[in-house]
Each structure stands twice: as C-alpha cells, then as structure tokens.
Short mmCIF file of C-alpha atoms in Angstrom, two decimals:
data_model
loop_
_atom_site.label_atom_id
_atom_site.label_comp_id
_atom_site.label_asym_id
_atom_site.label_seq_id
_atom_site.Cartn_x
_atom_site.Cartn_y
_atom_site.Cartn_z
CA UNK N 16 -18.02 -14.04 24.04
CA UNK N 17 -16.84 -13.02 20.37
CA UNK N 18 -17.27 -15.50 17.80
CA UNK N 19 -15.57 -15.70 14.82
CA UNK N 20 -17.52 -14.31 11.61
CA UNK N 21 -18.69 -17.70 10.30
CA UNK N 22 -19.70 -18.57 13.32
CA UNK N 23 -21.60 -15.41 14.25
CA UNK N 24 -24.50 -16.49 14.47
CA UNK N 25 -23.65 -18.13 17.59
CA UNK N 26 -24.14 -15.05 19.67
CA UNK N 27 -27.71 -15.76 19.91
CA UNK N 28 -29.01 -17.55 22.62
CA UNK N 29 -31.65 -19.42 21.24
CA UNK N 30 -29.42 -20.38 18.15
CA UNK N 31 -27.13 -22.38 19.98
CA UNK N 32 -29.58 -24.04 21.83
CA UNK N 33 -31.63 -24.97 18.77
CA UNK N 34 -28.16 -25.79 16.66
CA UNK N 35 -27.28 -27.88 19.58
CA UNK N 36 -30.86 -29.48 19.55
CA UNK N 37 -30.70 -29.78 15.47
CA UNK N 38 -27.34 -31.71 15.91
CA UNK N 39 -28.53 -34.35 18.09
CA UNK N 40 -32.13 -34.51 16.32
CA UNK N 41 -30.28 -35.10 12.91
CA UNK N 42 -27.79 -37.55 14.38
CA UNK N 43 -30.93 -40.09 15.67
CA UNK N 44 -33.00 -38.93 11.91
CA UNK N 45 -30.20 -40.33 10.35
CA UNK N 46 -29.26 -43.39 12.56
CA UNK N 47 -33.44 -44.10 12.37
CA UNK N 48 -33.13 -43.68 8.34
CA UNK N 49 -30.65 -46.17 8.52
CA UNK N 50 -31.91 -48.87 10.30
CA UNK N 51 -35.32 -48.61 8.79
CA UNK N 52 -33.83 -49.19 5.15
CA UNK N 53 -32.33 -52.03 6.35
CA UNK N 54 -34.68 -53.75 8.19
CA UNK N 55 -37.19 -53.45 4.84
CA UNK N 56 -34.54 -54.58 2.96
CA UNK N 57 -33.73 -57.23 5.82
CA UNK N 58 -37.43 -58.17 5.42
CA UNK N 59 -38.14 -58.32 1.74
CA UNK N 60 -34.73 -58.67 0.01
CA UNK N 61 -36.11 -56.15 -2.54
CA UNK N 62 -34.68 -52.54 -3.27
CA UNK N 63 -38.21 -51.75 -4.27
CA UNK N 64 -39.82 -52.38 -1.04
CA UNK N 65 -37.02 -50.32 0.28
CA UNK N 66 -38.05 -47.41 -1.99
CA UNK N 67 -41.48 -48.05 -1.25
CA UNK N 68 -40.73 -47.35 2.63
CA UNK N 69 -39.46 -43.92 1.21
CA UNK N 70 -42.82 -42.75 -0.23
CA UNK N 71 -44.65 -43.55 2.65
CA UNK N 72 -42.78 -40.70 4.47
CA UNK N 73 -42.59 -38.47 1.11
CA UNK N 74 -46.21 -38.57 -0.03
CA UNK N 75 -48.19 -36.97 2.02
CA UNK N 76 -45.51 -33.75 1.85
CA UNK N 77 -47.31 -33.48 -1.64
CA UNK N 78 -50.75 -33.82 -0.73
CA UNK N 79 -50.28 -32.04 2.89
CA UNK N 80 -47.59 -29.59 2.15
CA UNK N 81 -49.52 -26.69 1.58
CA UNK N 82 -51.27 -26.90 4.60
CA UNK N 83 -48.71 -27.02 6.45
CA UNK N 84 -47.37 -23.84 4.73
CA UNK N 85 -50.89 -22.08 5.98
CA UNK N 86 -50.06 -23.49 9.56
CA UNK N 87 -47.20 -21.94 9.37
CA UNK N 88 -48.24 -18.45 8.24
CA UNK N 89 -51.12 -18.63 10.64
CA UNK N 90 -49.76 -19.92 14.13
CA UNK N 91 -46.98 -19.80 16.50
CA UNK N 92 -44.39 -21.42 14.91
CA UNK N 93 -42.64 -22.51 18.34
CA UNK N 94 -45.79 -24.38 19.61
CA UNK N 95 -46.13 -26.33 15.90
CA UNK N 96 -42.77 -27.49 15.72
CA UNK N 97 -43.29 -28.43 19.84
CA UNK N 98 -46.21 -30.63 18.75
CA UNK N 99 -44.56 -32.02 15.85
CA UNK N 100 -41.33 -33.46 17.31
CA UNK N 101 -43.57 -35.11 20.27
CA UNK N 102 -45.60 -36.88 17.82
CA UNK N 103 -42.46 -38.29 15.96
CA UNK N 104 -41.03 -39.30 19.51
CA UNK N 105 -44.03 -41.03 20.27
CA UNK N 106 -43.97 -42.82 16.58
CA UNK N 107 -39.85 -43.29 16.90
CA UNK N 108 -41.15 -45.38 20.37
CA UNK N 109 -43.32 -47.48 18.13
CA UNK N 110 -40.71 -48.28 15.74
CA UNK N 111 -38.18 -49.50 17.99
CA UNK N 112 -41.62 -52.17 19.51
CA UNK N 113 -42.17 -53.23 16.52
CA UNK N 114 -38.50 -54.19 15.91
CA UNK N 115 -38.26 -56.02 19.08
CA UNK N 116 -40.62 -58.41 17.69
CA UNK N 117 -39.19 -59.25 14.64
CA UNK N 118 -42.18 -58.37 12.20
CA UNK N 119 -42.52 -60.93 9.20
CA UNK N 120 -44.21 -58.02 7.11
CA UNK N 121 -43.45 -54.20 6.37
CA UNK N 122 -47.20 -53.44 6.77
CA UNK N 123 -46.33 -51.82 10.06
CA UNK N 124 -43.51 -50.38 8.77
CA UNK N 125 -45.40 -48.58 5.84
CA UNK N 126 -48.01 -47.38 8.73
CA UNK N 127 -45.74 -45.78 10.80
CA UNK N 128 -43.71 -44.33 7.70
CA UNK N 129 -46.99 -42.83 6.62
CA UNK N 130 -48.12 -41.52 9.86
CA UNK N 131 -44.43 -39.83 10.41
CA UNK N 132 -45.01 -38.15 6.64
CA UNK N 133 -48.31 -36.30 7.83
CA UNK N 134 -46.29 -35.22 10.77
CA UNK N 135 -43.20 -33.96 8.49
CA UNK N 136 -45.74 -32.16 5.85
CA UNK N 137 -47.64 -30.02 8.36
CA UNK N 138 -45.06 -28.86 10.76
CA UNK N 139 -41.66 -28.65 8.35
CA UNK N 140 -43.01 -25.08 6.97
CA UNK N 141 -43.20 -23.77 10.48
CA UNK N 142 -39.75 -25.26 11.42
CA UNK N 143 -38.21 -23.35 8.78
CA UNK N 144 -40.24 -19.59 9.85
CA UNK N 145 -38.92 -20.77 13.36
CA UNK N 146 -35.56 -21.19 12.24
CA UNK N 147 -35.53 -17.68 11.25
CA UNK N 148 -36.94 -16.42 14.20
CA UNK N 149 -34.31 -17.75 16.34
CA UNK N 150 -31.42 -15.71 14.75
CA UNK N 151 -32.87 -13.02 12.66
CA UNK N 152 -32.75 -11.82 9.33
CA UNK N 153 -28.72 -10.15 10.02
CA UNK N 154 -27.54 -13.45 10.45
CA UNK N 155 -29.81 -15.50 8.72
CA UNK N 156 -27.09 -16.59 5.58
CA UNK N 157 -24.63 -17.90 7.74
CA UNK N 158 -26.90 -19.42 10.20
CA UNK N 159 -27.65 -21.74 6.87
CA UNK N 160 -24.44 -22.29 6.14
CA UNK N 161 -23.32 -23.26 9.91
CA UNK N 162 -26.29 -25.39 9.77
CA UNK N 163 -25.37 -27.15 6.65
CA UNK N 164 -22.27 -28.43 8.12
CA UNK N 165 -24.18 -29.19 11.04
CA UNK N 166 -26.73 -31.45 9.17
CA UNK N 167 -23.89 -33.27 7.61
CA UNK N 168 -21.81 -33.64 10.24
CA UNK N 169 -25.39 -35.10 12.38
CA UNK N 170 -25.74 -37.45 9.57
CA UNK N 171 -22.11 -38.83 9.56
CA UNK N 172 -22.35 -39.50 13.33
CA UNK N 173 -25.94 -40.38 12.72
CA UNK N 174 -24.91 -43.38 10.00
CA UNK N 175 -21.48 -44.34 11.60
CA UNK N 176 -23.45 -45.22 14.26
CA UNK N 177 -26.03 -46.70 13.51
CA UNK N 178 -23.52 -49.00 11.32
CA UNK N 179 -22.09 -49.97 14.81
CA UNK N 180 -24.63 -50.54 16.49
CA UNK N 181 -27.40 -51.99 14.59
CA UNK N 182 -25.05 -55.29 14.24
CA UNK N 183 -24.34 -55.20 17.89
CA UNK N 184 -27.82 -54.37 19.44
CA UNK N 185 -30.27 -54.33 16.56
CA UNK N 186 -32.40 -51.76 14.65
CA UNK N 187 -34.85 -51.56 17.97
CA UNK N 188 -31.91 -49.60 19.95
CA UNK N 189 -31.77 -47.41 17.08
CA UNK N 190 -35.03 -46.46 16.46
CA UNK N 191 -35.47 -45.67 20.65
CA UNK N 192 -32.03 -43.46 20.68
CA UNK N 193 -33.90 -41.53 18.04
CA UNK N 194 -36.94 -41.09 20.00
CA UNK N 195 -34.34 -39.83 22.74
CA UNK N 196 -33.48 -37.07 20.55
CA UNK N 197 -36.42 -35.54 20.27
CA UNK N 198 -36.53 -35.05 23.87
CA UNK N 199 -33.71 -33.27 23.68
CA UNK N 200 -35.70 -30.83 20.83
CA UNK N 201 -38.51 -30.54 22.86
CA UNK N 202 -35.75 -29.46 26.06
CA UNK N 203 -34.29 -26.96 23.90
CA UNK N 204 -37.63 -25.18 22.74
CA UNK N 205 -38.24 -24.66 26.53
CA UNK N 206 -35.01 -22.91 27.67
CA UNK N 207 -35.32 -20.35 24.79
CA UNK N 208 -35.82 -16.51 25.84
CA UNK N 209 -39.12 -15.31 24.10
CA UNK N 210 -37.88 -11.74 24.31
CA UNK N 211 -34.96 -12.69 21.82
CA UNK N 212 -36.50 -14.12 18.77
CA UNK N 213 -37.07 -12.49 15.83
CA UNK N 214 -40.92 -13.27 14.53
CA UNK N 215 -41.73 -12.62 11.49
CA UNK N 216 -45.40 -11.30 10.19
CA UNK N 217 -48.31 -13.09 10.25
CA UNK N 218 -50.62 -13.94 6.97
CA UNK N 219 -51.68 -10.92 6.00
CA UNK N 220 -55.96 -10.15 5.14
CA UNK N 221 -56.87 -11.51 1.60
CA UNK N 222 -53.42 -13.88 1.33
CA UNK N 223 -54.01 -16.40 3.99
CA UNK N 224 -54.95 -19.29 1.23
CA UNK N 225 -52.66 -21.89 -0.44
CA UNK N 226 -53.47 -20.29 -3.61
CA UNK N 227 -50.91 -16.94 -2.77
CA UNK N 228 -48.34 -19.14 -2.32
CA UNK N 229 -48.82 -21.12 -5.12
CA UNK N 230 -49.27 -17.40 -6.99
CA UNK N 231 -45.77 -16.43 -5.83
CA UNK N 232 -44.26 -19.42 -6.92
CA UNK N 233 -45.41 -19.49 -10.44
CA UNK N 234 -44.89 -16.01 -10.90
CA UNK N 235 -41.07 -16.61 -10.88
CA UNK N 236 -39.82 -18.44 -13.73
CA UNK N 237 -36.08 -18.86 -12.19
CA UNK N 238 -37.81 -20.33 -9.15
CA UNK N 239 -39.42 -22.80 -11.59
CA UNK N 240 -36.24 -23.75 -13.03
CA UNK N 241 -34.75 -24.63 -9.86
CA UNK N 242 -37.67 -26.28 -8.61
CA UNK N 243 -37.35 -28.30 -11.68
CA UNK N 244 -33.56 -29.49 -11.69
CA UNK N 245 -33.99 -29.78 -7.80
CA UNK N 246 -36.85 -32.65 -8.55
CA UNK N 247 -34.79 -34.67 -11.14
CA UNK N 248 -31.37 -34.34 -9.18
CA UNK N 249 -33.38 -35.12 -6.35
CA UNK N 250 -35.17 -38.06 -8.02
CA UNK N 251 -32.73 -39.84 -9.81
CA UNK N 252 -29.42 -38.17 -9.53
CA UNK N 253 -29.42 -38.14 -5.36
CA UNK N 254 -31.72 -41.17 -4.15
CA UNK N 255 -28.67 -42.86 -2.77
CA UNK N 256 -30.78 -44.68 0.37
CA UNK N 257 -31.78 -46.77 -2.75
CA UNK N 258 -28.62 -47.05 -4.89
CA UNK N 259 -25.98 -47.16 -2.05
CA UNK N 260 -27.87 -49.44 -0.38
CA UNK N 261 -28.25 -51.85 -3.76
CA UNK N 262 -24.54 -51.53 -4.44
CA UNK N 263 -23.58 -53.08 -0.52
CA UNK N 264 -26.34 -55.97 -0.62
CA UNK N 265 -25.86 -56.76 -4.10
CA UNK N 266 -22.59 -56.14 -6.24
CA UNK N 267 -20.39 -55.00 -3.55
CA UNK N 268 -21.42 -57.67 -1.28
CA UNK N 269 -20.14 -55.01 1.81
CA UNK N 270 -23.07 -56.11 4.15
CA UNK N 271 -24.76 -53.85 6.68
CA UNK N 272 -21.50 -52.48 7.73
CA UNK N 273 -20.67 -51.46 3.95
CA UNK N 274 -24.10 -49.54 3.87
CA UNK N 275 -23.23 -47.81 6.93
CA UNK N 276 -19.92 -47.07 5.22
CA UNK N 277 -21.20 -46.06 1.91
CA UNK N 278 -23.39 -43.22 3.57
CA UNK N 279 -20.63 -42.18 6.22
CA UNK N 280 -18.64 -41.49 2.92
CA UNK N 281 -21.59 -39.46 1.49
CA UNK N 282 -21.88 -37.63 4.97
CA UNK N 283 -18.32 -36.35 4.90
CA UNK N 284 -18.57 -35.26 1.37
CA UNK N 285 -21.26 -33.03 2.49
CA UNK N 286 -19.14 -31.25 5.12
CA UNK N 287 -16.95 -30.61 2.21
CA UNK N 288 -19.78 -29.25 0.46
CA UNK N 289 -20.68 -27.17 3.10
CA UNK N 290 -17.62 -25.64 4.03
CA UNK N 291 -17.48 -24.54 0.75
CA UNK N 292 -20.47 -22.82 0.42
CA UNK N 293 -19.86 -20.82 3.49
CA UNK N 294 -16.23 -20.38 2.41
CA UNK N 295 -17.80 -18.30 -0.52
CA UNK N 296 -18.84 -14.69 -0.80
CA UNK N 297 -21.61 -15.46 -3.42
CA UNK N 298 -23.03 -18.16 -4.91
CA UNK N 299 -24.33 -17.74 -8.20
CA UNK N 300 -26.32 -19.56 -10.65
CA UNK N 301 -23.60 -20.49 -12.51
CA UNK N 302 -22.13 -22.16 -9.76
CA UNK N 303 -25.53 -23.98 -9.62
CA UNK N 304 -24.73 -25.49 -12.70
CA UNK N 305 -21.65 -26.69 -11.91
CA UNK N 306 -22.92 -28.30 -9.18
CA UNK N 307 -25.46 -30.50 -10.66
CA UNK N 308 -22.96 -31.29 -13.62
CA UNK N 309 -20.84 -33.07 -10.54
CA UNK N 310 -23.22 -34.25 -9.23
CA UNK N 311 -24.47 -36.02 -12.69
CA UNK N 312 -21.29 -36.96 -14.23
CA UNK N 313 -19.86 -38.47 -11.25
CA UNK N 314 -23.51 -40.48 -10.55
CA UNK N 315 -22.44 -42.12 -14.35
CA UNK N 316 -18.71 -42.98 -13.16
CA UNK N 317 -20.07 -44.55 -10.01
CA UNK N 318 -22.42 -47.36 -11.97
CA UNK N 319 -18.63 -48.82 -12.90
CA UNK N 320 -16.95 -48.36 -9.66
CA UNK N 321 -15.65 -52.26 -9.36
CA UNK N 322 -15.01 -51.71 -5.52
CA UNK N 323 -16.58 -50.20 -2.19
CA UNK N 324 -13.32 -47.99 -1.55
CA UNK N 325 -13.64 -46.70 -5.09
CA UNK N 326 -17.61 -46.82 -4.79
CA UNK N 327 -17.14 -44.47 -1.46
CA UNK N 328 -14.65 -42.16 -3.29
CA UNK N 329 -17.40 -41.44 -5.85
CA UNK N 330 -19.57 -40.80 -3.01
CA UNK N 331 -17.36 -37.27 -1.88
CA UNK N 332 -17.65 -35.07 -4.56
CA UNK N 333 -21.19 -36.21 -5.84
CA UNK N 334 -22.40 -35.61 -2.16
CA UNK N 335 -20.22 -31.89 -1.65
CA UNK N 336 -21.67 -30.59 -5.26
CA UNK N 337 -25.02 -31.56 -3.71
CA UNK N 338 -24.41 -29.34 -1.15
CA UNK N 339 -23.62 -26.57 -2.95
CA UNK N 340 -26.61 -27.00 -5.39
CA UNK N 341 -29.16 -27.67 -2.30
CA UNK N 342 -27.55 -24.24 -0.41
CA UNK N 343 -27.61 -22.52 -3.43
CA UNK N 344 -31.37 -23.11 -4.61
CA UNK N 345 -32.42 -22.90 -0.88
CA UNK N 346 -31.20 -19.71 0.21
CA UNK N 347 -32.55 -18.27 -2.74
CA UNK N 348 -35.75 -19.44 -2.13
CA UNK N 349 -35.67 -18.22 1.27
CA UNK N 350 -33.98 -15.11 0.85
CA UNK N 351 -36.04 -13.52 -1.67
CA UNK N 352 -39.63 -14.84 -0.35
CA UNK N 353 -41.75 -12.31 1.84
CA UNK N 354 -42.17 -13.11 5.23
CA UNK N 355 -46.39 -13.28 5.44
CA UNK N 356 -45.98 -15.71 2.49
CA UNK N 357 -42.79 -17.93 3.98
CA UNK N 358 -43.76 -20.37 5.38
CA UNK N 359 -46.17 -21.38 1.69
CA UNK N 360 -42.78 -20.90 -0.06
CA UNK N 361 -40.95 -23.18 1.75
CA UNK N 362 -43.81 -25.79 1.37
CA UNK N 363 -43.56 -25.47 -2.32
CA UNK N 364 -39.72 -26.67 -1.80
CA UNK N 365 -40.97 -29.48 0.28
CA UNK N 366 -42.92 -30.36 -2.34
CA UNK N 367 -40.38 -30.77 -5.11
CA UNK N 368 -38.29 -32.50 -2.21
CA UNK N 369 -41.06 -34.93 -1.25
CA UNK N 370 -42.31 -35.52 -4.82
CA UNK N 371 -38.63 -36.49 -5.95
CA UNK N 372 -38.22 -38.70 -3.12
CA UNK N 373 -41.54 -40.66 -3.91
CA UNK N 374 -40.72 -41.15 -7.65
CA UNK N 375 -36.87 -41.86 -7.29
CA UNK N 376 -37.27 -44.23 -4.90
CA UNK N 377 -39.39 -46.67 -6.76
CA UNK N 378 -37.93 -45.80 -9.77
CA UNK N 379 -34.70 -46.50 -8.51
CA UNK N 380 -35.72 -49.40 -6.37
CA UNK N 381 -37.39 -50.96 -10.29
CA UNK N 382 -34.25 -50.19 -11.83
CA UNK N 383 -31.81 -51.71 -9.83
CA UNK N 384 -33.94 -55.01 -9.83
CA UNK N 385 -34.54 -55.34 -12.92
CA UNK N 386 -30.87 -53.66 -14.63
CA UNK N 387 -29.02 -54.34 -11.94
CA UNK N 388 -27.55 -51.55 -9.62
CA UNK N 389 -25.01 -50.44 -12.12
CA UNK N 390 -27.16 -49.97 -15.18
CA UNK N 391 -29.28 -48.06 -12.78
CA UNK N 392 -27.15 -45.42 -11.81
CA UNK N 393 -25.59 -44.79 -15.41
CA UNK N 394 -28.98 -44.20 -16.59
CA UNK N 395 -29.80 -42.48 -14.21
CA UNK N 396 -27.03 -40.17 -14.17
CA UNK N 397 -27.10 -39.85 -18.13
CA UNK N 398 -30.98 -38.45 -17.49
CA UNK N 399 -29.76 -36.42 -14.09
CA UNK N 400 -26.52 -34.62 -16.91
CA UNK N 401 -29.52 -34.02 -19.80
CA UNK N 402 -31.60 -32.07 -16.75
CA UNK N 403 -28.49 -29.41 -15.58
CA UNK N 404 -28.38 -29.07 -19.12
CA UNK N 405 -31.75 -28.09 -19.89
CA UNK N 406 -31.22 -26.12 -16.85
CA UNK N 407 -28.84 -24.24 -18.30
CA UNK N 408 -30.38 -23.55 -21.23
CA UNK N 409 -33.57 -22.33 -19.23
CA UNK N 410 -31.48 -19.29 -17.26
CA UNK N 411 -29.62 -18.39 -20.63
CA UNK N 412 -32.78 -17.68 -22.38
CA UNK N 413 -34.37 -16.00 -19.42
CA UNK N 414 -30.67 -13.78 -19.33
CA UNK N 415 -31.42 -12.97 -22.62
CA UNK N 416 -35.42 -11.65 -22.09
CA UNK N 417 -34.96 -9.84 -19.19
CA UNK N 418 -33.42 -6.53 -19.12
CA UNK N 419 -30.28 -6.12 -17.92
CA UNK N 420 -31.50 -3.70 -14.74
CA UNK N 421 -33.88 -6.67 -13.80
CA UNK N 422 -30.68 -9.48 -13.15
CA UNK N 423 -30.96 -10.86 -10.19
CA UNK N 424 -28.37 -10.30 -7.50
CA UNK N 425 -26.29 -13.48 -6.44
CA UNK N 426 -26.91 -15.06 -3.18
CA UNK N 427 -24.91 -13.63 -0.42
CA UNK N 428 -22.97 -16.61 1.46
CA UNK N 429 -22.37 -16.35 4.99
CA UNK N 430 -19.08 -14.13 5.14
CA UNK N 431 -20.20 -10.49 5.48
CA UNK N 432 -18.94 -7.33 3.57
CA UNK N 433 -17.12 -5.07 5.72
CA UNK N 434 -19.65 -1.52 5.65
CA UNK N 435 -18.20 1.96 5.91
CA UNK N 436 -18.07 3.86 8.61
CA UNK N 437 -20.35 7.05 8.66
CA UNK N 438 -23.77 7.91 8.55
CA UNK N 439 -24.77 7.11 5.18
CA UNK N 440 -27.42 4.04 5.86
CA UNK N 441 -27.12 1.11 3.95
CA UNK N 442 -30.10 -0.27 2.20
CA UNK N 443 -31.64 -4.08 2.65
CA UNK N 444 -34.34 -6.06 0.91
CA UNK N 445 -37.56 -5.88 1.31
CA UNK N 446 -38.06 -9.43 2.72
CA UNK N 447 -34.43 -10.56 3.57
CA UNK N 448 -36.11 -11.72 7.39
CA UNK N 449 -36.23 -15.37 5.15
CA UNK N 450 -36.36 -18.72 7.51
CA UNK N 451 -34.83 -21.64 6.45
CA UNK N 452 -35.58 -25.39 6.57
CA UNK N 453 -33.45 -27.61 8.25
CA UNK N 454 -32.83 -30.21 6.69
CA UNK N 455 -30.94 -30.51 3.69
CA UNK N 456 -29.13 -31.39 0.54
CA UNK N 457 -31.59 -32.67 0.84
CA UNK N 458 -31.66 -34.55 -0.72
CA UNK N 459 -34.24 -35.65 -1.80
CA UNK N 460 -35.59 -34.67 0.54
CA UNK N 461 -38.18 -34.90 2.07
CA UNK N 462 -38.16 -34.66 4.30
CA UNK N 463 -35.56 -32.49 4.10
CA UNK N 464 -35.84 -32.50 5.49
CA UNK N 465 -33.93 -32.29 9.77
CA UNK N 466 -35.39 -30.20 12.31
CA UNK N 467 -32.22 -28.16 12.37
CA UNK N 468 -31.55 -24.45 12.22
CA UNK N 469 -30.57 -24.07 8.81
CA UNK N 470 -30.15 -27.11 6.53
CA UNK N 471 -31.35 -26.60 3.03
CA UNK N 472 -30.92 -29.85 1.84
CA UNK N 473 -33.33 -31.52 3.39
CA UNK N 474 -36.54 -30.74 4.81
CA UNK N 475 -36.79 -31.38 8.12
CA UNK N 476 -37.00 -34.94 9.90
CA UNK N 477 -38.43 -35.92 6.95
CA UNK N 478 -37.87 -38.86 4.16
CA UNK N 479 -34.05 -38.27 5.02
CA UNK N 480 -33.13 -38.11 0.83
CA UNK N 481 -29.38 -37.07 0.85
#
C-alpha cells in the first residue's frame, strides 16, 4: 500500500503497530493524569498537594535518568521497554484499588507516584532508541512528526474522557482502563518482525559510563541553551496540570468537567501545533524563538481571561507554539546525537523535562495559593517572556563566535526533498539513525514523557507535563 509522504513512515510494519500501541497507551496516560490530579485535589483542596503528586513521578527522572540512559545503550531496548510498561500496568491496577476505597490521605498516592517515576526514569531512554529502531533513520523526522499529532490527539481523547467518565464511574475506572492499555503495548511489542527493525550500535569500549553522555552534552553550548529555555518554559510557562486545574476549582468555578475541558482545549491546540511542524520543510532556531514568545506572552494574557471559553481560547495557541518549540528542540537533540551515546542524550532531555516538572509544580501549586491563580500565571509568564529572551540573546552571541562554515544546519521536518536522478550519491550525517522519545511537548515533561513512537514533548508515560 502507498502512503502519502507525511505519512510514510507507515510502510513499516512495526511502526504502525507501535503508533497504534502509542495511541492507545497515551489515551489511558492521559485519562490516568487526569483523574489522579483530581482526586489529590479532591482529597486535599490544595493546588500544592496537587503539584506535589507531580514530583513524585518527576524526581527520580533526575536522580535515575542517567541510568536509565546506560540501560539503554547497554541492553535490548525491546525487552526494557517490555518490562517497563508491565510494571506500570501492574502499578495502574493499584491505583484504580486504592480509589475504590476512597483513601482519606495521598500517602498512597505519593507511593505509587514515586514507584511509577523509577519506572519512567530507567526505561524512557530505551523507549526512545526503540522508537528509532522501529522505523529507521530514512524516516525517522516524520515518524516524530506523525507521532506528535498522535500524542496530542491520545491526550485529547485521553482527557475528554476521562472528563466523562470520572463523574459517571469514578477515578477507579480510569485508572484500570489505563492499566488496559498497557496490555495493548505489551501485545504490540510481540507481533513485531525482528528481521525489520533498525538497531542501532551498542555502547561502544571506554564510553559505556554516564560521564560520556554528560561529556557530549556539555560540549554543545546550543544544546545548553535549549536545555535551558526548555526547563523554564517547562517549569513555569507550561505546568498547566497545576494552573488549569486552579483556574476550574477556583476562579472559574467550571468543576471537574471544566478541568476536563480546559485540557481538551490544550490537547487540540497541540494537533495544531503539530500539523504545523510537519507542514514545514525546516524548522529553525528562529522559529524556536517564536515559539516560546507565544507561548510566554499568551501565558500573561491568560492570568486575565474573566471566562472558561476565553480561558480555553488562550489554551490553543499557547499549547500549538509548545509544540513547535518541544519538536523543534527534540529533533535536534535526537538528530544530531550519535547512536552508541543515544540513549544518555535523551536522558539528559528527561532530565530538564523531569527537573521542570518537579520545580513548576510546587512552585506553581505555592503561587496560586498564596496569589491566587491569576497573579500566578502573569508572573509566571512575565519570567517564562524574560527566558526566550535571554534565549535569544544566547544563539546571537554564539552566531557571532562561530565561524560562518561551522552554522548549524536547520532541522529537517518531515516532508522530504525530492533527490535527482543519477548516480551521483547523496551524502547523510554521521549519526542521523537518532531515536526519539515519545512523549511530548512535553511538556514538562516528564515524563514526557508517552510511550509513543515519536513524541518529543513529553517523555514517555511519564509526569504527563503538557
């Protein structure tokens, strides 16, 4: 069957199976995300606590995460991400117990948070070398962008859902339809043809520490920057579990129903956002920028939105330019990264995910008690604008240094360049073979992020930041 060029990567076997998996694993992540913010909040009353729940799931990505990179450089990445997504079912199963007996106390709730964090830090890495063994390095770009969309559209079903049905069977039927889904992961892992992935190399002699990751990643000073305006756009200018979630139980008095509203709004911006990166033939750093700029600016005209329509309105292009920033800075990371060093890489990104999810959500969670939700995302947004910014400043002076022969070359979205006909060979990268993460713009993510194909914004299945 011929598929379309943005949806090329289709052709492979194990793609669709493990795009079809990522779909229905994102769709119970999200609907799990959900009902677990709202049964702390249910619980407590307090955004904080809420926010608390968050860095149980992001925290260990920053003391674990570069173990998990090794894992991933050192075994099979098929038969890590296997044992991953049974442990989560397993903890999912828990979850949905523990609802049925209407705790008093989040104590539980923190445990299995934490618990589900450990799980997220040691296997995302290899979910993201897996990813790229499952449709190779020719159609690796648009395999991210197809699995943007995919992540988004998972989490829009994921939250409109959940919305439904969390007032009409409680959070314990949500938490067990996400266990569900992970059955379908694990389904999909066995059906795949071994002879048609793509691996990539193993750690090679003398670089199988955390230290050559951590080497490759400081080396790059552009990485750094991006790492940087990831973790305060991340942090403050994305945490919207926290702030959307504020705005329905406090100002906007919208109920569980609004919050499910709120983040279906957020969802669909993302599609936006991620049709638009793959509608794009590059996607430059400039366009970066721009991106977080949105994202900022419309994160300070939000804090006065005096109604949930207009509140949800905000929500579309703050949540597309996400997308765009999150593709951007991901594929980038992926793309130029070696493969005997990936999987440390893309544990490095985890990191800045996981550690802006653990400070934004308290520091949101503080902010909106004490200022109120408003006066928490106008400062928040003013700090988020100062950061892109800075940001921009950063790239012009490195522009400036570097020679001009040294530039580097913009990030190839997923529509491909027609190539000549005749025998002259074309040259590639060193290193293009790059996985990606599955997750997501994400947000903050943490677990970005997802267990899906491609998803930059958020690391897989993890602390579910948008």
């Amino acid at each position: 069957m011929a598929y379309p060029a943005m949806l090329r990567s289709l052709r492979h076997h194990n793609y669709r199976l493990w795009a079809t998996a990522d779909f229905v694993s994102i769709t119970g992540t999200w609907m799990q995300n959900l009902a677990l913010n709202w049964l702390i909040l249910s619980i407590t009353g307090s955004a904080t606590s809420m926010g608390l729940g968050l860095v149980m799931q992001t925290l260990p990505t920053m003391v674990l995460g570069p173990w998990g990179g090794v894992i991933a450089d050192r075994l099979p990445s098929r038969w890590v991400v296997a044992t991953g997504q049974s442990v989560k079912a397993v903890l999912a199963v828990l979850l949905g117990l523990l609802a049925l007996g209407e705790p008093s106390g989040v104590g539980p709730l923190y445990a299995i948070s934490l618990v589900t964090g450990v799980a997220t830090a040691l296997t995302s890495p290899a979910l993201g070398r897996f990813g790229a063994e499952v449709v190779g390095p020719a159609d690796l770009s648009n395999g991210l962008a197809l699995g943007s969309v995919l992540s988004s559209a998972g989490r829009i079903l994921g939250m409109s859902l959940a919305g439904a049905a969390i007032p009409l069977f409680g959070v314990s039927a949500v938490f067990f339809a996400d266990a569900a889904g992970f059955v379908g992961v694990l389904a999909a892992l066995v059906l795949m043809r071994p002879r048609e992935f793509h691996p990539l190399p193993p750690s090679e002699p003398g670089e199988r520490g955390i230290a050559a990751g951590f080497r490759y990643v400081l080396s790059d000073p552009r990485m750094l920057i991006m790492f940087g305006l990831a973790f305060v756009l991340g942090s403050l200018g994305r945490n919207y579990q926290v702030t959307m979630a504020a705005m329905a139980h406090g100002p906007l008095d919208a109920g569980a129903s609004g919050y499910g509203a709120l983040s279906v709004a957020f969802a669909a911006g993302t599609v936006l956002g991620g049709v638009y990166a793959a509608s794009r033939l590059r996607l430059p750093l400039r366009l970066l920028l721009i991106a977080a700029t949105v994202c900022a600016a419309g994160q300070l005209l939000s804090g006065g939105a005096p109604t949930l329509l207009l509140f949800g309105a905000a929500m579309l292009p703050i949540a597309a330019a996400a997308v765009v920033l999150d593709t951007t800075v991901g594929t980038r990371v992926q793309l130029d990264s070696p493969g005997h060093l990936r999987g440390r890489v893309i544990s490095a990104q985890g990191m800045v995910g996981a550690a802006s999810g653990a400070a934004g959500g308290p520091a949101l969670g503080a902010l909106c008690d004490t200022l109120g939700p408003r006066a928490a995302l106008v400062l928040a947004g003013a700090v988020s604008l100062t950061a892109a910014l800075a940001a921009a400043y950063g790239f012009a002076r490195l522009r400036r240094t570097r020679p001009a022969a040294a530039a580097p070359a913009p990030v190839t979205a997923p529509v491909p360049v027609p190539v000549p006909a005749g025998p002259t060979p074309v040259p590639t990268r060193r290193g293009a073979a790059s996985p990606v993460t599955i997750t997501a713009p994400l947000p903050a993510g943490t677990p970005v992020p997802a267990i899906g194909v491609m998803s930059s914004a958020a690391a897989s299945r993890s602390a579910g930041t948008p």
